[in-house]
């Protein structure tokens, strides 16, 4: 395990944390939804891609330069900030001082701006950014030049397994599942070499079905599916042959309360 310390004065700026892989959803946005912490407690990750400001319009830099920055999709803007930013859960930080007035253009909270919003409480060095706004993961990102990773020489304790339901309490696909599925499919496509993969029936994912058990979005026609769809939390699963319950009987019996920011359920083969 490691402790992150200030590059200026050596003060400890984190609890003991274990390095893990950057979650695939790290760059996903929830639009106007409040989002949880990106990182599990007791962990941190290093983001190899550029992060944050300055942003540049993709049409200005072109597809090849955007790809060199790790962006292949036709996004409007591309981050050209520092690489190897260290990201961890806000609750795992220590010894920092927050300057919310240094927030960038945010909606309901604070996001990263031009200058670090987190300072070392010991020496005042700008060490990172705190983000707490709708549509962004709860994170602290330390500047790789502002902190030093100091090894404690001890292994991390076994991490508890926290199962994550694929469907959130509002009835939408969880953004983490959506990002993980997209990443897995991109890797599958790359590994296929252009050939159509053939999956044996036993390997068909159970969560690839379209809405058929009450998880469908209001106003959206349901699609017939031979595969069972995930059950909505708090509802009794119905068989895949049951009629859809679009409209007033939206998930949880609260029509229109599902966040529009959630990604639509991926459509499975029918
Ligand atoms: Zn310091």
mmCIF file of C-alpha atoms and ligand atoms in Angstrom:
data_model
loop_
_atom_site.group_PDB
_atom_site.id
_atom_site.type_symbol
_atom_site.label_atom_id
_atom_site.label_comp_id
_atom_site.label_asym_id
_atom_site.label_seq_id
_atom_site.Cartn_x
_atom_site.Cartn_y
_atom_site.Cartn_z
ATOM 1 C CA UNK A 1 0.000 0.000 0.000
ATOM 2 C CA UNK A 2 0.995 3.588 -0.504
ATOM 3 C CA UNK A 3 0.520 6.926 1.162
ATOM 4 C CA UNK A 4 0.350 10.034 -0.986
ATOM 5 C CA UNK A 5 2.444 12.835 0.445
ATOM 6 C CA UNK A 6 2.929 16.474 -0.493
ATOM 7 C CA UNK A 7 5.799 17.051 -2.906
ATOM 8 C CA UNK A 8 6.526 20.333 -1.156
ATOM 9 C CA UNK A 9 6.664 19.481 2.526
ATOM 10 C CA UNK A 10 6.131 15.727 2.816
ATOM 11 C CA UNK A 11 2.863 15.974 4.723
ATOM 12 C CA UNK A 12 0.578 12.990 4.308
ATOM 13 C CA UNK A 13 -2.307 13.767 1.974
ATOM 14 C CA UNK A 14 -4.072 10.409 2.061
ATOM 15 C CA UNK A 15 -4.815 7.413 4.180
ATOM 16 C CA UNK A 16 -3.055 4.183 3.138
ATOM 17 C CA UNK A 17 -4.349 3.357 -0.328
ATOM 18 C CA UNK A 18 -3.775 0.514 -2.768
ATOM 19 C CA UNK A 19 -3.250 1.156 -6.458
ATOM 20 C CA UNK A 20 -5.859 -0.468 -8.702
ATOM 21 C CA UNK A 21 -6.759 -0.212 -12.377
ATOM 22 C CA UNK A 22 -8.571 2.909 -13.498
ATOM 23 C CA UNK A 23 -12.291 2.062 -13.697
ATOM 24 C CA UNK A 24 -13.547 2.008 -17.305
ATOM 25 C CA UNK A 25 -16.254 4.496 -16.410
ATOM 26 C CA UNK A 26 -13.740 7.108 -15.240
ATOM 27 C CA UNK A 27 -14.421 9.402 -18.201
ATOM 28 C CA UNK A 28 -18.146 8.750 -18.429
ATOM 29 C CA UNK A 29 -20.560 11.540 -17.593
ATOM 30 C CA UNK A 30 -23.884 11.282 -15.835
ATOM 31 C CA UNK A 31 -25.100 14.568 -17.259
ATOM 32 C CA UNK A 32 -27.438 15.984 -14.585
ATOM 33 C CA UNK A 33 -27.454 13.089 -12.157
ATOM 34 C CA UNK A 34 -25.688 13.065 -8.820
ATOM 35 C CA UNK A 35 -23.007 10.417 -8.939
ATOM 36 C CA UNK A 36 -21.146 8.403 -6.306
ATOM 37 C CA UNK A 37 -17.430 8.199 -5.673
ATOM 38 C CA UNK A 38 -15.530 6.830 -8.652
ATOM 39 C CA UNK A 39 -12.988 4.967 -6.539
ATOM 40 C CA UNK A 40 -13.611 2.414 -3.849
ATOM 41 C CA UNK A 41 -12.416 3.410 -0.373
ATOM 42 C CA UNK A 42 -8.780 2.510 0.199
ATOM 43 C CA UNK A 43 -7.848 2.555 -3.476
ATOM 44 C CA UNK A 44 -6.371 4.931 -6.020
ATOM 45 C CA UNK A 45 -5.689 4.804 -9.744
ATOM 46 C CA UNK A 46 -3.435 6.587 -12.197
ATOM 47 C CA UNK A 47 -5.126 7.926 -15.323
ATOM 48 C CA UNK A 48 -2.753 7.508 -18.275
ATOM 49 C CA UNK A 49 -4.786 9.754 -20.565
ATOM 50 C CA UNK A 50 -4.785 13.553 -20.518
ATOM 51 C CA UNK A 51 -7.291 14.923 -18.063
ATOM 52 C CA UNK A 52 -9.001 18.281 -17.723
ATOM 53 C CA UNK A 53 -8.008 21.697 -18.948
ATOM 54 C CA UNK A 54 -7.039 22.954 -21.394
ATOM 55 C CA UNK A 55 -9.831 21.615 -23.584
ATOM 56 C CA UNK A 56 -9.569 21.818 -27.345
ATOM 57 C CA UNK A 57 -12.247 21.342 -29.961
ATOM 58 C CA UNK A 58 -11.809 18.080 -31.757
ATOM 59 C CA UNK A 59 -12.422 19.663 -35.154
ATOM 60 C CA UNK A 60 -9.451 21.937 -34.527
ATOM 61 C CA UNK A 61 -6.965 19.232 -33.672
ATOM 62 C CA UNK A 62 -8.188 16.523 -36.031
ATOM 63 C CA UNK A 63 -8.843 12.844 -35.585
ATOM 64 C CA UNK A 64 -5.208 11.696 -35.502
ATOM 65 C CA UNK A 65 -4.160 14.107 -32.765
ATOM 66 C CA UNK A 66 -7.299 13.300 -30.807
ATOM 67 C CA UNK A 67 -6.470 9.598 -31.075
ATOM 68 C CA UNK A 68 -2.976 10.325 -29.753
ATOM 69 C CA UNK A 69 -4.702 11.894 -26.751
ATOM 70 C CA UNK A 70 -6.743 8.736 -26.236
ATOM 71 C CA UNK A 71 -9.992 9.958 -27.785
ATOM 72 C CA UNK A 72 -11.381 8.053 -30.770
ATOM 73 C CA UNK A 73 -15.032 9.031 -30.560
ATOM 74 C CA UNK A 74 -16.213 12.224 -32.282
ATOM 75 C CA UNK A 75 -16.484 14.240 -29.096
ATOM 76 C CA UNK A 76 -16.902 18.001 -29.229
ATOM 77 C CA UNK A 77 -13.942 18.751 -26.976
ATOM 78 C CA UNK A 78 -10.817 16.844 -26.031
ATOM 79 C CA UNK A 79 -8.948 17.149 -22.740
ATOM 80 C CA UNK A 80 -5.302 18.061 -23.170
ATOM 81 C CA UNK A 81 -4.396 18.372 -19.493
ATOM 82 C CA UNK A 82 -1.731 16.407 -17.653
ATOM 83 C CA UNK A 83 -1.361 12.637 -17.876
ATOM 84 C CA UNK A 84 -0.923 10.308 -14.935
ATOM 85 C CA UNK A 85 -3.254 12.228 -12.664
ATOM 86 C CA UNK A 86 -3.882 10.305 -9.446
ATOM 87 C CA UNK A 87 -7.545 9.786 -8.623
ATOM 88 C CA UNK A 88 -8.960 8.618 -5.309
ATOM 89 C CA UNK A 89 -12.092 8.825 -3.195
ATOM 90 C CA UNK A 90 -12.528 12.193 -1.452
ATOM 91 C CA UNK A 91 -12.926 10.476 1.900
ATOM 92 C CA UNK A 92 -9.440 9.007 1.631
ATOM 93 C CA UNK A 93 -7.692 12.355 1.474
ATOM 94 C CA UNK A 94 -6.069 14.047 4.445
ATOM 95 C CA UNK A 95 -4.345 17.328 5.195
ATOM 96 C CA UNK A 96 -5.777 19.444 2.398
ATOM 97 C CA UNK A 97 -7.552 22.780 2.247
ATOM 98 C CA UNK A 98 -10.379 23.354 -0.231
ATOM 99 C CA UNK A 99 -10.779 26.586 -2.163
ATOM 100 C CA UNK A 100 -14.256 26.291 -3.729
ATOM 101 C CA UNK A 101 -13.895 29.706 -5.332
ATOM 102 C CA UNK A 102 -11.457 28.103 -7.737
ATOM 103 C CA UNK A 103 -14.177 25.956 -9.231
ATOM 104 C CA UNK A 104 -14.538 25.942 -12.974
ATOM 105 C CA UNK A 105 -17.866 26.245 -14.750
ATOM 106 C CA UNK A 106 -20.073 24.009 -12.675
ATOM 107 C CA UNK A 107 -23.800 23.419 -12.350
ATOM 108 C CA UNK A 108 -24.754 22.700 -8.745
ATOM 109 C CA UNK A 109 -21.361 22.086 -7.140
ATOM 110 C CA UNK A 110 -17.712 22.438 -7.939
ATOM 111 C CA UNK A 111 -15.521 21.110 -10.713
ATOM 112 C CA UNK A 112 -11.901 21.485 -11.673
ATOM 113 C CA UNK A 113 -10.926 24.956 -12.842
ATOM 114 C CA UNK A 114 -7.748 26.602 -14.044
ATOM 115 C CA UNK A 115 -5.979 26.439 -10.691
ATOM 116 C CA UNK A 116 -5.844 23.661 -8.105
ATOM 117 C CA UNK A 117 -8.750 23.848 -5.680
ATOM 118 C CA UNK A 118 -6.989 21.640 -3.147
ATOM 119 C CA UNK A 119 -3.950 22.953 -1.325
ATOM 120 C CA UNK A 120 -1.648 21.182 1.072
ATOM 121 C CA UNK A 121 -2.697 22.365 4.524
ATOM 122 C CA UNK A 122 0.934 22.283 5.607
ATOM 123 C CA UNK A 123 2.695 24.380 2.986
ATOM 124 C CA UNK A 124 -0.035 25.754 0.702
ATOM 125 C CA UNK A 125 1.155 23.967 -2.404
ATOM 126 C CA UNK A 126 -1.589 23.398 -4.967
ATOM 127 C CA UNK A 127 -1.870 19.633 -5.100
ATOM 128 C CA UNK A 128 -5.099 18.786 -6.903
ATOM 129 C CA UNK A 129 -8.754 19.222 -7.632
ATOM 130 C CA UNK A 130 -11.980 18.266 -5.920
ATOM 131 C CA UNK A 131 -15.028 17.576 -8.045
ATOM 132 C CA UNK A 132 -18.510 17.430 -6.543
ATOM 133 C CA UNK A 133 -21.142 18.341 -9.091
ATOM 134 C CA UNK A 134 -23.989 16.797 -10.966
ATOM 135 C CA UNK A 135 -22.818 14.608 -13.810
ATOM 136 C CA UNK A 136 -19.307 14.006 -12.523
ATOM 137 C CA UNK A 137 -17.931 11.307 -10.274
ATOM 138 C CA UNK A 138 -17.073 12.274 -6.748
ATOM 139 C CA UNK A 139 -13.312 12.453 -6.938
ATOM 140 C CA UNK A 140 -10.131 14.028 -5.758
ATOM 141 C CA UNK A 141 -7.492 14.198 -8.441
ATOM 142 C CA UNK A 142 -3.955 14.870 -7.356
ATOM 143 C CA UNK A 143 -1.517 16.478 -9.726
ATOM 144 C CA UNK A 144 1.268 13.945 -10.374
ATOM 145 C CA UNK A 145 3.726 16.777 -9.806
ATOM 146 C CA UNK A 146 2.142 17.828 -6.536
ATOM 147 C CA UNK A 147 2.239 14.565 -4.652
ATOM 148 C CA UNK A 148 4.662 11.694 -4.161
ATOM 149 C CA UNK A 149 3.635 8.077 -3.721
ATOM 150 C CA UNK A 150 5.381 6.609 -0.700
ATOM 151 C CA UNK A 151 5.239 2.827 -0.356
ATOM 152 C CA UNK A 152 4.362 1.402 3.027
ATOM 153 C CA UNK A 153 5.761 -1.997 2.102
ATOM 154 C CA UNK A 154 2.699 -3.858 3.268
ATOM 155 C CA UNK A 155 0.041 -5.595 1.173
ATOM 156 C CA UNK A 156 -3.498 -4.334 1.086
ATOM 157 C CA UNK A 157 -6.077 -6.244 3.100
ATOM 158 C CA UNK A 158 -8.555 -8.313 1.153
ATOM 159 C CA UNK A 159 -11.145 -6.012 -0.328
ATOM 160 C CA UNK A 160 -14.765 -6.828 0.389
ATOM 161 C CA UNK A 161 -16.868 -7.790 -2.592
ATOM 162 C CA UNK A 162 -19.704 -5.345 -3.161
ATOM 163 C CA UNK A 163 -22.053 -6.693 -5.806
ATOM 164 C CA UNK A 164 -23.349 -3.943 -8.061
ATOM 165 C CA UNK A 165 -26.816 -4.458 -9.521
ATOM 166 C CA UNK A 166 -26.922 -3.682 -13.248
ATOM 167 C CA UNK A 167 -30.096 -1.652 -12.780
ATOM 168 C CA UNK A 168 -30.117 1.378 -10.532
ATOM 169 C CA UNK A 169 -32.945 2.234 -8.125
ATOM 170 C CA UNK A 170 -34.554 4.463 -10.764
ATOM 171 C CA UNK A 171 -34.772 1.618 -13.236
ATOM 172 C CA UNK A 172 -31.958 2.619 -15.603
ATOM 173 C CA UNK A 173 -28.828 0.749 -16.400
ATOM 174 C CA UNK A 174 -26.079 1.630 -13.987
ATOM 175 C CA UNK A 175 -23.461 3.796 -15.672
ATOM 176 C CA UNK A 176 -20.672 1.529 -14.422
ATOM 177 C CA UNK A 177 -22.238 -1.497 -16.077
ATOM 178 C CA UNK A 178 -22.773 0.474 -19.271
ATOM 179 C CA UNK A 179 -19.129 1.554 -19.394
ATOM 180 C CA UNK A 180 -17.860 -1.919 -18.538
ATOM 181 C CA UNK A 181 -20.011 -3.491 -21.249
ATOM 182 C CA UNK A 182 -18.805 -0.949 -23.800
ATOM 183 C CA UNK A 183 -15.190 -1.569 -22.868
ATOM 184 C CA UNK A 184 -15.616 -5.329 -23.051
ATOM 185 C CA UNK A 185 -17.305 -5.126 -26.442
ATOM 186 C CA UNK A 186 -14.559 -2.848 -27.804
ATOM 187 C CA UNK A 187 -11.923 -5.340 -26.667
ATOM 188 C CA UNK A 188 -13.920 -8.187 -28.171
ATOM 189 C CA UNK A 189 -14.119 -6.323 -31.466
ATOM 190 C CA UNK A 190 -10.370 -5.681 -31.436
ATOM 191 C CA UNK A 191 -9.592 -9.298 -30.571
ATOM 192 C CA UNK A 192 -11.909 -10.604 -33.295
ATOM 193 C CA UNK A 193 -9.690 -9.288 -36.061
ATOM 194 C CA UNK A 194 -12.775 -8.307 -37.988
ATOM 195 C CA UNK A 195 -14.372 -11.732 -37.857
ATOM 196 C CA UNK A 196 -17.863 -12.130 -36.484
ATOM 197 C CA UNK A 197 -17.610 -13.764 -33.054
ATOM 198 C CA UNK A 198 -19.796 -16.782 -32.412
ATOM 199 C CA UNK A 199 -21.003 -17.258 -28.859
ATOM 200 C CA UNK A 200 -22.308 -20.589 -27.633
ATOM 201 C CA UNK A 201 -25.808 -20.316 -26.188
ATOM 202 C CA UNK A 202 -24.567 -20.954 -22.662
ATOM 203 C CA UNK A 203 -22.440 -17.791 -22.746
ATOM 204 C CA UNK A 204 -25.236 -15.430 -23.663
ATOM 205 C CA UNK A 205 -25.401 -12.665 -21.102
ATOM 206 C CA UNK A 206 -28.549 -12.536 -19.042
ATOM 207 C CA UNK A 207 -28.669 -8.768 -18.966
ATOM 208 C CA UNK A 208 -28.654 -8.132 -22.702
ATOM 209 C CA UNK A 209 -32.373 -8.300 -23.177
ATOM 210 C CA UNK A 210 -34.472 -5.326 -24.018
ATOM 211 C CA UNK A 211 -37.073 -4.044 -21.596
ATOM 212 C CA UNK A 212 -39.662 -6.638 -20.899
ATOM 213 C CA UNK A 213 -40.254 -6.714 -17.186
ATOM 214 C CA UNK A 214 -41.150 -3.200 -16.232
ATOM 215 C CA UNK A 215 -37.668 -1.733 -16.611
ATOM 216 C CA UNK A 216 -38.511 -0.105 -19.924
ATOM 217 C CA UNK A 217 -38.511 3.647 -20.261
ATOM 218 C CA UNK A 218 -41.803 5.491 -20.277
ATOM 219 C CA UNK A 219 -42.997 6.122 -23.797
ATOM 220 C CA UNK A 220 -40.525 3.761 -25.361
ATOM 221 C CA UNK A 221 -41.920 0.711 -27.119
ATOM 222 C CA UNK A 222 -40.745 -2.552 -25.712
ATOM 223 C CA UNK A 223 -38.939 -5.046 -27.852
ATOM 224 C CA UNK A 224 -39.630 -8.749 -27.693
ATOM 225 C CA UNK A 225 -36.745 -10.714 -26.336
ATOM 226 C CA UNK A 226 -35.902 -14.325 -25.805
ATOM 227 C CA UNK A 227 -33.517 -13.504 -22.999
ATOM 228 C CA UNK A 228 -34.557 -12.534 -19.502
ATOM 229 C CA UNK A 229 -34.067 -8.915 -18.548
ATOM 230 C CA UNK A 230 -32.811 -7.836 -15.126
ATOM 231 C CA UNK A 231 -35.396 -7.331 -12.484
ATOM 232 C CA UNK A 232 -36.154 -3.877 -11.211
ATOM 233 C CA UNK A 233 -35.189 -3.338 -7.579
ATOM 234 C CA UNK A 234 -38.249 -3.493 -5.412
ATOM 235 C CA UNK A 235 -40.343 -5.198 -8.016
ATOM 236 C CA UNK A 236 -41.212 -8.804 -8.505
ATOM 237 C CA UNK A 237 -39.586 -10.029 -11.698
ATOM 238 C CA UNK A 238 -41.969 -11.168 -14.352
ATOM 239 C CA UNK A 239 -41.352 -13.592 -17.137
ATOM 240 C CA UNK A 240 -39.856 -12.332 -20.370
ATOM 241 C CA UNK A 241 -43.130 -13.078 -22.109
ATOM 242 C CA UNK A 242 -45.090 -10.716 -19.891
ATOM 243 C CA UNK A 243 -46.412 -7.567 -21.546
ATOM 244 C CA UNK A 244 -44.349 -4.406 -21.058
ATOM 245 C CA UNK A 245 -45.445 -1.902 -18.478
ATOM 246 C CA UNK A 246 -44.495 1.314 -20.191
ATOM 247 C CA UNK A 247 -46.314 4.523 -19.476
ATOM 248 C CA UNK A 248 -47.838 5.351 -16.114
ATOM 249 C CA UNK A 249 -46.484 2.152 -14.574
ATOM 250 C CA UNK A 250 -42.919 3.300 -14.802
ATOM 251 C CA UNK A 251 -40.255 1.738 -12.546
ATOM 252 C CA UNK A 252 -41.077 2.158 -8.923
ATOM 253 C CA UNK A 253 -44.529 3.449 -9.735
ATOM 254 C CA UNK A 254 -43.206 6.973 -10.101
ATOM 255 C CA UNK A 255 -43.846 8.078 -13.650
ATOM 256 C CA UNK A 256 -41.276 10.427 -15.014
ATOM 257 C CA UNK A 257 -38.923 10.187 -12.080
ATOM 258 C CA UNK A 258 -36.267 8.285 -13.898
ATOM 259 C CA UNK A 259 -33.274 10.430 -14.577
ATOM 260 C CA UNK A 260 -32.934 11.384 -18.233
ATOM 261 C CA UNK A 261 -29.201 11.317 -17.806
ATOM 262 C CA UNK A 262 -29.019 7.591 -17.468
ATOM 263 C CA UNK A 263 -27.945 5.659 -20.481
ATOM 264 C CA UNK A 264 -30.706 3.733 -22.186
ATOM 265 C CA UNK A 265 -30.577 -0.010 -21.755
ATOM 266 C CA UNK A 266 -28.487 -1.635 -24.453
ATOM 267 C CA UNK A 267 -30.597 -3.442 -26.959
ATOM 268 C CA UNK A 268 -29.933 -7.138 -27.087
ATOM 269 C CA UNK A 269 -30.508 -9.512 -29.949
ATOM 270 C CA UNK A 270 -34.110 -10.275 -30.414
HETATM 271 ZN ZN1 LIG B 1 2.839 20.537 1.614
#
